[in-house]
Amino acid sequence: GGRIPFVSARPPAMESRTRRMLMQEVGIAECTVLQGTLGTVMKVLWNSDQAHKEMGDNKMIAFQQFALLHPEAQFVFIGDSGQGDVDFATAFMEQHLPVDANGRRLLPKERRDRAALIHDVAQSDGVKPKTSISRRSELRMGGVTVFDTYVGAATEIFRLGFIDVDGLKSATHGCMAEFADIKPDDFRTPEVFEARRVELLKDLSEMNNVRRASVNSSVASLETLGPNV
């Protein structure tokens, strides 16, 4: 397992509330909270675009200071498509790019010491995703993956080597159980329920494809290495 730093736009005055929310809503009792500033939060009232950009900038400054304390660590950032998280994720993947054995500096999408994932929020109708297909492709070229369900997120970090197949199975079972616990009537409209159901089924299919490909690759590797062992 890994340690969880929580990168927040909330100012220090709200730390106790943030920690209480993390405990009550997601069961996280121990974590590092990297905080924002009150001025940036207040700016949302009259200049939300600039405020969200500053939130991303402030998060990056806080993260840089934290990362200096853990130079050996690998980092996985998970945010959403709001409050400057996309800007943070892009900068996060571009920062301190490693070099390969030939001295070539890696592209953000090639690095394996970091991963950045953005949970896409829905538009006001609760159905259509906020981020277009073309924008998702653009972000992926920069090493940032936009996902719809946490099965999709788990599949991506499995593909990148941050979790093993047991971790992938655990995340998948957890997502399926949580979705099953929500009654269709609890969604705002039947269309919203159907949109979430379709997203989950799509990501489950992709997860199974990736898992099978991984198993087949492992078998092929064993068969190749077998005669030489």
PDB file of C-alpha atoms in Angstrom, residues 36-134:
ATOM      1  CA  GLY A  36      -4.733  25.996  -0.346  1.00  0.00           C
ATOM      2  CA  THR A  37      -5.365  29.628   0.551  1.00  0.00           C
ATOM      3  CA  LEU A  38      -8.426  31.553   1.682  1.00  0.00           C
ATOM      4  CA  GLY A  39      -7.830  34.292  -0.894  1.00  0.00           C
ATOM      5  CA  THR A  40      -8.060  31.869  -3.794  1.00  0.00           C
ATOM      6  CA  VAL A  41     -11.245  30.296  -2.448  1.00  0.00           C
ATOM      7  CA  MET A  42     -12.851  33.723  -2.040  1.00  0.00           C
ATOM      8  CA  LYS A  43     -11.879  34.711  -5.585  1.00  0.00           C
ATOM      9  CA  VAL A  44     -14.316  32.085  -6.910  1.00  0.00           C
ATOM     10  CA  LEU A  45     -17.098  34.562  -6.087  1.00  0.00           C
ATOM     11  CA  TRP A  46     -16.036  37.091  -8.755  1.00  0.00           C
ATOM     12  CA  ASN A  47     -13.516  35.385 -11.044  1.00  0.00           C
ATOM     13  CA  SER A  48     -14.006  31.636 -11.026  1.00  0.00           C
ATOM     14  CA  ASP A  49     -11.764  30.899 -14.022  1.00  0.00           C
ATOM     15  CA  GLN A  50      -8.792  32.702 -12.491  1.00  0.00           C
ATOM     16  CA  ALA A  51      -9.544  31.195  -9.094  1.00  0.00           C
ATOM     17  CA  HIS A  52      -9.527  27.658 -10.487  1.00  0.00           C
ATOM     18  CA  LYS A  53      -6.217  28.332 -12.242  1.00  0.00           C
ATOM     19  CA  GLU A  54      -4.728  29.633  -9.003  1.00  0.00           C
ATOM     20  CA  MET A  55      -6.056  26.585  -7.178  1.00  0.00           C
ATOM     21  CA  GLY A  56      -4.109  24.397  -9.580  1.00  0.00           C
ATOM     22  CA  ASP A  57      -0.989  26.544  -9.179  1.00  0.00           C
ATOM     23  CA  ASN A  58      -1.245  26.474  -5.386  1.00  0.00           C
ATOM     24  CA  LYS A  59      -1.731  22.722  -5.388  1.00  0.00           C
ATOM     25  CA  MET A  60       1.417  22.326  -7.480  1.00  0.00           C
ATOM     26  CA  ILE A  61       3.474  24.481  -5.120  1.00  0.00           C
ATOM     27  CA  ALA A  62       2.246  22.472  -2.132  1.00  0.00           C
ATOM     28  CA  PHE A  63       2.950  19.192  -3.909  1.00  0.00           C
ATOM     29  CA  GLN A  64       6.456  20.249  -4.966  1.00  0.00           C
ATOM     30  CA  GLN A  65       7.326  20.957  -1.353  1.00  0.00           C
ATOM     31  CA  PHE A  66       5.907  17.588  -0.304  1.00  0.00           C
ATOM     32  CA  ALA A  67       7.679  15.678  -3.107  1.00  0.00           C
ATOM     33  CA  LEU A  68      11.054  17.095  -2.051  1.00  0.00           C
ATOM     34  CA  LEU A  69      10.624  15.219   1.229  1.00  0.00           C
ATOM     35  CA  HIS A  70      10.066  11.924  -0.623  1.00  0.00           C
ATOM     36  CA  PRO A  71      12.467  11.832  -3.601  1.00  0.00           C
ATOM     37  CA  GLU A  72      12.263   8.032  -3.830  1.00  0.00           C
ATOM     38  CA  ALA A  73       8.463   7.897  -4.051  1.00  0.00           C
ATOM     39  CA  GLN A  74       6.170   7.134  -6.954  1.00  0.00           C
ATOM     40  CA  PHE A  75       3.038   9.269  -7.125  1.00  0.00           C
ATOM     41  CA  VAL A  76      -0.460   8.671  -8.459  1.00  0.00           C
ATOM     42  CA  PHE A  77      -2.631  11.785  -8.627  1.00  0.00           C
ATOM     43  CA  ILE A  78      -6.417  11.422  -8.780  1.00  0.00           C
ATOM     44  CA  GLY A  79      -8.528  14.528  -9.222  1.00  0.00           C
ATOM     45  CA  ASP A  80     -11.677  15.603 -11.009  1.00  0.00           C
ATOM     46  CA  SER A  81     -12.458  17.826 -13.958  1.00  0.00           C
ATOM     47  CA  GLY A  82     -12.904  20.949 -11.866  1.00  0.00           C
ATOM     48  CA  GLN A  83     -11.153  23.291  -9.407  1.00  0.00           C
ATOM     49  CA  GLY A  84      -7.876  23.358 -11.310  1.00  0.00           C
ATOM     50  CA  ASP A  85      -7.200  19.621 -11.074  1.00  0.00           C
ATOM     51  CA  VAL A  86      -6.666  19.232 -14.829  1.00  0.00           C
ATOM     52  CA  ASP A  87      -4.083  22.025 -14.837  1.00  0.00           C
ATOM     53  CA  PHE A  88      -2.412  20.454 -11.817  1.00  0.00           C
ATOM     54  CA  ALA A  89      -2.377  17.000 -13.430  1.00  0.00           C
ATOM     55  CA  THR A  90      -0.767  18.332 -16.606  1.00  0.00           C
ATOM     56  CA  ALA A  91       1.941  20.189 -14.701  1.00  0.00           C
ATOM     57  CA  PHE A  92       2.398  17.194 -12.387  1.00  0.00           C
ATOM     58  CA  MET A  93       3.196  14.927 -15.343  1.00  0.00           C
ATOM     59  CA  GLU A  94       5.493  17.473 -17.019  1.00  0.00           C
ATOM     60  CA  GLN A  95       7.523  18.194 -13.890  1.00  0.00           C
ATOM     61  CA  HIS A  96      10.998  16.626 -13.451  1.00  0.00           C
ATOM     62  CA  LEU A  97      10.753  14.296 -16.433  1.00  0.00           C
ATOM     63  CA  PRO A  98      13.114  11.312 -16.115  1.00  0.00           C
ATOM     64  CA  VAL A  99      15.562  10.239 -18.825  1.00  0.00           C
ATOM     65  CA  ASP A 100      15.979   6.788 -20.340  1.00  0.00           C
ATOM     66  CA  ALA A 101      19.154   4.703 -20.593  1.00  0.00           C
ATOM     67  CA  ASN A 102      20.197   6.649 -23.695  1.00  0.00           C
ATOM     68  CA  GLY A 103      19.835  10.002 -22.007  1.00  0.00           C
ATOM     69  CA  ARG A 104      16.607  10.892 -23.830  1.00  0.00           C
ATOM     70  CA  ARG A 105      14.128  12.811 -21.735  1.00  0.00           C
ATOM     71  CA  LEU A 106      10.870  10.893 -21.558  1.00  0.00           C
ATOM     72  CA  LEU A 107       7.552  12.300 -22.665  1.00  0.00           C
ATOM     73  CA  PRO A 108       4.975  12.744 -19.895  1.00  0.00           C
ATOM     74  CA  LYS A 109       2.934   9.785 -21.192  1.00  0.00           C
ATOM     75  CA  GLU A 110       6.037   7.549 -21.098  1.00  0.00           C
ATOM     76  CA  ARG A 111       7.006   8.044 -17.482  1.00  0.00           C
ATOM     77  CA  ARG A 112       6.265   5.290 -14.978  1.00  0.00           C
ATOM     78  CA  ASP A 113       7.177   7.054 -11.753  1.00  0.00           C
ATOM     79  CA  ARG A 114       3.952   9.070 -11.864  1.00  0.00           C
ATOM     80  CA  ALA A 115       0.387   8.715 -13.066  1.00  0.00           C
ATOM     81  CA  ALA A 116      -2.351  11.326 -13.298  1.00  0.00           C
ATOM     82  CA  LEU A 117      -6.031  10.471 -13.520  1.00  0.00           C
ATOM     83  CA  ILE A 118      -9.007  12.808 -13.739  1.00  0.00           C
ATOM     84  CA  HIS A 119     -12.514  11.684 -12.792  1.00  0.00           C
ATOM     85  CA  ASP A 120     -14.821  13.360 -15.275  1.00  0.00           C
ATOM     86  CA  VAL A 121     -17.867  15.078 -13.845  1.00  0.00           C
ATOM     87  CA  ALA A 122     -21.139  15.203 -15.743  1.00  0.00           C
ATOM     88  CA  GLN A 123     -22.683  18.280 -17.260  1.00  0.00           C
ATOM     89  CA  SER A 124     -25.738  19.889 -15.686  1.00  0.00           C
ATOM     90  CA  ASP A 125     -28.062  17.220 -17.094  1.00  0.00           C
ATOM     91  CA  GLY A 126     -26.157  14.583 -15.131  1.00  0.00           C
ATOM     92  CA  VAL A 127     -25.736  12.472 -18.262  1.00  0.00           C
ATOM     93  CA  LYS A 128     -23.240  13.956 -20.688  1.00  0.00           C
ATOM     94  CA  PRO A 129     -19.589  13.952 -19.560  1.00  0.00           C
ATOM     95  CA  LYS A 130     -17.884  17.307 -19.195  1.00  0.00           C
ATOM     96  CA  THR A 131     -14.760  16.376 -21.143  1.00  0.00           C
ATOM     97  CA  SER A 132     -15.065  15.724 -24.879  1.00  0.00           C
ATOM     98  CA  ILE A 133     -13.465  12.752 -26.606  1.00  0.00           C
ATOM     99  CA  SER A 134     -10.998  15.022 -28.406  1.00  0.00           C
TER     100      SER A 134
END
